[in-house]
Amino acid sequence: EAGVAQSPRYKIIEKRQSVAFWCNPISGHATLYWYQQILGQGPKLLIQFQNNGVVDDSQLPKDRFSAERLKGVDSTLKIQPAKLEDSAVYLCASSGQNTGTGLRKLFFGSGTQLSVL
Amino acid sequence: KQEVTQIPAALSVPEGENLVLNCSFTDSAIYNLQWFRQDPGKGLTSLLLIQSSQREQTSGRLNASLDKSSGRSTLYIAASQPGDSATYLCALTGFQKLVFGTGTRLLVSP
């Protein structure tokens, strides 16, 4: 079974530039997550999709970050314009149907490491 | 707001030792708790998942316990090996949201 695919693996940009990340979840997984992981910290949820609808984007800095999941499959996360504090690893995860008990196993991609100079 | 803390932040042990990683949380109204492993430059791998009605889960040399009343979970690793070196993260799982701890960076030396 193919895992969660992310690209690119690494990206270096200057502040105020734009950047986009791509994620292809595991086939059939309805839920897709984008997490931001700053060095030395745990991952922080940026946005959660259920199919192509947004479930939670409460921690997404909407003035500069945007995400979409067209057709409920692939997803892109964009930052425009980037700031120095956006330097982090951006992780994509997907999960299948929960069992009704909240039981939900997440599968993570390898992440995109962003450096903003 | 749920806050999840992991102690210690870093741990270095010789091969063969048994060790315990700690995870504390402030809100006991959780559905379940997961322990993840993260290797450098890679994503997270789920190790164990404990439902809120359970007290512990075991997988090989790993044993995770959950005490909701005290807001604590522990991950016990028996007979540690150099291949266990990684960052270990706990995460509280709700029906819609996953909140991660700060992680413990483990180094097992041969």
mmCIF file of N, CA and C in Angstrom, chain A residues 9 33 35 37 40-43 45 48 55-56 58 91 98 100-111, chain B residues 1 31-32 34 36 38 41-46 49-51 89 93-103:
data_model
loop_
_atom_site.group_PDB
_atom_site.id
_atom_site.type_symbol
_atom_site.label_atom_id
_atom_site.label_comp_id
_atom_site.label_asym_id
_atom_site.label_seq_id
_atom_site.Cartn_x
_atom_site.Cartn_y
_atom_site.Cartn_z
ATOM 1 N N ARG A 9 10.648 17.773 -0.885
ATOM 2 C CA ARG A 9 11.199 17.377 0.416
ATOM 3 C C ARG A 9 11.826 18.554 1.137
ATOM 4 N N TYR A 33 -4.884 16.072 6.749
ATOM 5 C CA TYR A 33 -4.423 17.068 7.706
ATOM 6 C C TYR A 33 -3.121 17.703 7.211
ATOM 7 N N TYR A 35 0.018 19.699 9.101
ATOM 8 C CA TYR A 35 0.616 20.079 10.372
ATOM 9 C C TYR A 35 1.872 20.896 10.126
ATOM 10 N N GLN A 37 5.461 21.720 12.019
ATOM 11 C CA GLN A 37 6.325 21.307 13.129
ATOM 12 C C GLN A 37 7.569 22.180 13.152
ATOM 13 N N GLY A 40 12.057 21.353 17.534
ATOM 14 C CA GLY A 40 11.981 21.220 18.976
ATOM 15 C C GLY A 40 10.577 21.210 19.543
ATOM 16 N N GLN A 41 9.591 21.308 18.676
ATOM 17 C CA GLN A 41 8.199 21.313 19.128
ATOM 18 C C GLN A 41 7.423 20.155 18.507
ATOM 19 N N GLY A 42 6.267 19.872 19.083
ATOM 20 C CA GLY A 42 5.383 18.888 18.476
ATOM 21 C C GLY A 42 4.642 19.501 17.298
ATOM 22 N N PRO A 43 4.101 18.656 16.424
ATOM 23 C CA PRO A 43 3.342 19.168 15.281
ATOM 24 C C PRO A 43 2.098 19.940 15.732
ATOM 25 N N LEU A 45 -1.584 21.418 14.354
ATOM 26 C CA LEU A 45 -2.540 21.293 13.252
ATOM 27 C C LEU A 45 -2.802 22.656 12.619
ATOM 28 N N GLN A 48 -7.623 20.824 8.672
ATOM 29 C CA GLN A 48 -8.109 19.460 8.510
ATOM 30 C C GLN A 48 -9.249 19.468 7.508
ATOM 31 N N VAL A 55 -12.786 21.035 7.964
ATOM 32 C CA VAL A 55 -13.348 20.702 9.270
ATOM 33 C C VAL A 55 -12.834 21.648 10.346
ATOM 34 N N ASP A 56 -11.537 21.954 10.255
ATOM 35 C CA ASP A 56 -10.910 22.789 11.287
ATOM 36 C C ASP A 56 -9.758 23.555 10.664
ATOM 37 N N SER A 58 -8.776 26.516 12.501
ATOM 38 C CA SER A 58 -8.700 27.544 13.533
ATOM 39 C C SER A 58 -7.286 28.045 13.799
ATOM 40 N N LEU A 91 3.990 18.816 7.582
ATOM 41 C CA LEU A 91 3.624 17.410 7.497
ATOM 42 C C LEU A 91 2.188 17.271 7.015
ATOM 43 N N ASN A 98 -13.301 6.715 10.812
ATOM 44 C CA ASN A 98 -13.148 6.358 12.206
ATOM 45 C C ASN A 98 -14.211 5.322 12.561
ATOM 46 N N GLY A 100 -16.179 5.269 15.094
ATOM 47 C CA GLY A 100 -17.278 5.756 15.911
ATOM 48 C C GLY A 100 -16.871 5.971 17.353
ATOM 49 N N THR A 101 -15.693 5.487 17.723
ATOM 50 C CA THR A 101 -15.200 5.697 19.083
ATOM 51 C C THR A 101 -14.132 6.770 19.109
ATOM 52 N N GLY A 102 -13.945 7.450 17.985
ATOM 53 C CA GLY A 102 -12.869 8.424 17.900
ATOM 54 C C GLY A 102 -11.568 7.765 17.512
ATOM 55 N N LEU A 103 -11.602 6.457 17.340
ATOM 56 C CA LEU A 103 -10.397 5.735 16.978
ATOM 57 C C LEU A 103 -10.013 6.089 15.556
ATOM 58 N N ARG A 104 -8.836 6.624 15.405
ATOM 59 C CA ARG A 104 -8.459 7.112 14.092
ATOM 60 C C ARG A 104 -6.937 7.023 13.977
ATOM 61 N N LYS A 105 -6.484 6.145 13.102
ATOM 62 C CA LYS A 105 -5.051 5.993 12.926
ATOM 63 C C LYS A 105 -4.590 6.906 11.806
ATOM 64 N N LEU A 106 -3.613 7.721 12.098
ATOM 65 C CA LEU A 106 -3.087 8.649 11.109
ATOM 66 C C LEU A 106 -1.836 8.096 10.452
ATOM 67 N N PHE A 107 -1.732 8.351 9.177
ATOM 68 C CA PHE A 107 -0.544 7.998 8.410
ATOM 69 C C PHE A 107 0.073 9.304 7.925
ATOM 70 N N PHE A 108 1.365 9.475 8.222
ATOM 71 C CA PHE A 108 2.043 10.721 7.899
ATOM 72 C C PHE A 108 2.960 10.558 6.690
ATOM 73 N N GLY A 109 3.096 11.641 5.944
ATOM 74 C CA GLY A 109 4.107 11.719 4.911
ATOM 75 C C GLY A 109 5.442 12.104 5.524
ATOM 76 N N SER A 110 6.475 12.162 4.684
ATOM 77 C CA SER A 110 7.822 12.467 5.176
ATOM 78 C C SER A 110 8.019 13.946 5.465
ATOM 79 N N GLY A 111 7.125 14.769 4.977
ATOM 80 C CA GLY A 111 7.201 16.194 5.282
ATOM 81 C C GLY A 111 7.999 16.996 4.270
ATOM 82 N N LYS B 1 -8.324 24.622 26.924
ATOM 83 C CA LYS B 1 -7.446 24.204 25.841
ATOM 84 C C LYS B 1 -6.517 23.099 26.334
ATOM 85 N N TYR B 31 -10.681 11.028 23.896
ATOM 86 C CA TYR B 31 -11.158 9.782 23.312
ATOM 87 C C TYR B 31 -10.094 8.696 23.394
ATOM 88 N N ASN B 32 -8.894 9.076 23.038
ATOM 89 C CA ASN B 32 -7.803 8.106 23.110
ATOM 90 C C ASN B 32 -6.468 8.834 23.036
ATOM 91 N N GLN B 34 -2.348 8.423 21.545
ATOM 92 C CA GLN B 34 -1.449 7.698 20.655
ATOM 93 C C GLN B 34 -0.003 8.050 20.971
ATOM 94 N N PHE B 36 3.657 8.144 19.011
ATOM 95 C CA PHE B 36 4.268 8.132 17.688
ATOM 96 C C PHE B 36 5.790 8.117 17.824
ATOM 97 N N GLN B 38 9.197 9.456 15.588
ATOM 98 C CA GLN B 38 9.614 10.281 14.460
ATOM 99 C C GLN B 38 11.121 10.153 14.289
ATOM 100 N N GLY B 41 14.181 13.607 9.578
ATOM 101 C CA GLY B 41 13.881 13.754 8.157
ATOM 102 C C GLY B 41 12.734 12.910 7.667
ATOM 103 N N LYS B 42 12.015 12.320 8.591
ATOM 104 C CA LYS B 42 10.897 11.464 8.186
ATOM 105 C C LYS B 42 9.633 11.875 8.916
ATOM 106 N N GLY B 43 8.539 11.320 8.457
ATOM 107 C CA GLY B 43 7.268 11.599 9.094
ATOM 108 C C GLY B 43 7.101 10.816 10.380
ATOM 109 N N LEU B 44 5.888 10.786 10.890
ATOM 110 C CA LEU B 44 5.589 10.109 12.134
ATOM 111 C C LEU B 44 5.006 8.732 11.873
ATOM 112 N N THR B 45 5.386 7.790 12.720
ATOM 113 C CA THR B 45 4.850 6.436 12.637
ATOM 114 C C THR B 45 4.100 6.140 13.924
ATOM 115 N N SER B 46 2.853 5.711 13.797
ATOM 116 C CA SER B 46 2.062 5.379 14.979
ATOM 117 C C SER B 46 2.561 4.084 15.606
ATOM 118 N N LEU B 49 -1.896 2.849 20.227
ATOM 119 C CA LEU B 49 -3.078 3.670 20.423
ATOM 120 C C LEU B 49 -3.867 3.081 21.579
ATOM 121 N N ILE B 50 -4.173 3.892 22.590
ATOM 122 C CA ILE B 50 -4.942 3.449 23.756
ATOM 123 C C ILE B 50 -6.279 4.175 23.751
ATOM 124 N N GLN B 51 -7.351 3.427 23.729
ATOM 125 C CA GLN B 51 -8.673 4.039 23.840
ATOM 126 C C GLN B 51 -8.866 4.540 25.266
ATOM 127 N N LEU B 89 6.651 10.982 20.388
ATOM 128 C CA LEU B 89 5.609 11.985 20.620
ATOM 129 C C LEU B 89 4.335 11.309 21.081
ATOM 130 N N THR B 93 -6.060 12.264 21.191
ATOM 131 C CA THR B 93 -6.949 12.185 20.043
ATOM 132 C C THR B 93 -8.392 12.449 20.449
ATOM 133 N N GLY B 94 -8.990 13.414 19.784
ATOM 134 C CA GLY B 94 -10.415 13.631 19.934
ATOM 135 C C GLY B 94 -11.115 13.162 18.694
ATOM 136 N N PHE B 95 -12.419 13.326 18.654
ATOM 137 C CA PHE B 95 -13.160 12.861 17.500
ATOM 138 C C PHE B 95 -12.724 13.590 16.236
ATOM 139 N N GLN B 96 -12.316 14.812 16.393
ATOM 140 C CA GLN B 96 -11.950 15.601 15.226
ATOM 141 C C GLN B 96 -10.534 16.169 15.273
ATOM 142 N N LYS B 97 -9.865 16.047 16.415
ATOM 143 C CA LYS B 97 -8.605 16.779 16.535
ATOM 144 C C LYS B 97 -7.546 15.946 17.254
ATOM 145 N N LEU B 98 -6.324 16.159 16.850
ATOM 146 C CA LEU B 98 -5.173 15.480 17.453
ATOM 147 C C LEU B 98 -4.237 16.556 17.980
ATOM 148 N N VAL B 99 -3.928 16.516 19.300
ATOM 149 C CA VAL B 99 -3.028 17.497 19.900
ATOM 150 C C VAL B 99 -1.754 16.793 20.332
ATOM 151 N N PHE B 100 -0.620 17.257 19.831
ATOM 152 C CA PHE B 100 0.651 16.606 20.091
ATOM 153 C C PHE B 100 1.362 17.186 21.303
ATOM 154 N N GLY B 101 2.172 16.337 21.946
ATOM 155 C CA GLY B 101 3.089 16.792 22.968
ATOM 156 C C GLY B 101 4.346 17.352 22.330
ATOM 157 N N THR B 102 5.273 17.752 23.179
ATOM 158 C CA THR B 102 6.498 18.401 22.719
ATOM 159 C C THR B 102 7.566 17.402 22.302
ATOM 160 N N GLY B 103 7.417 16.147 22.694
ATOM 161 C CA GLY B 103 8.338 15.106 22.251
ATOM 162 C C GLY B 103 9.490 14.840 23.208
#
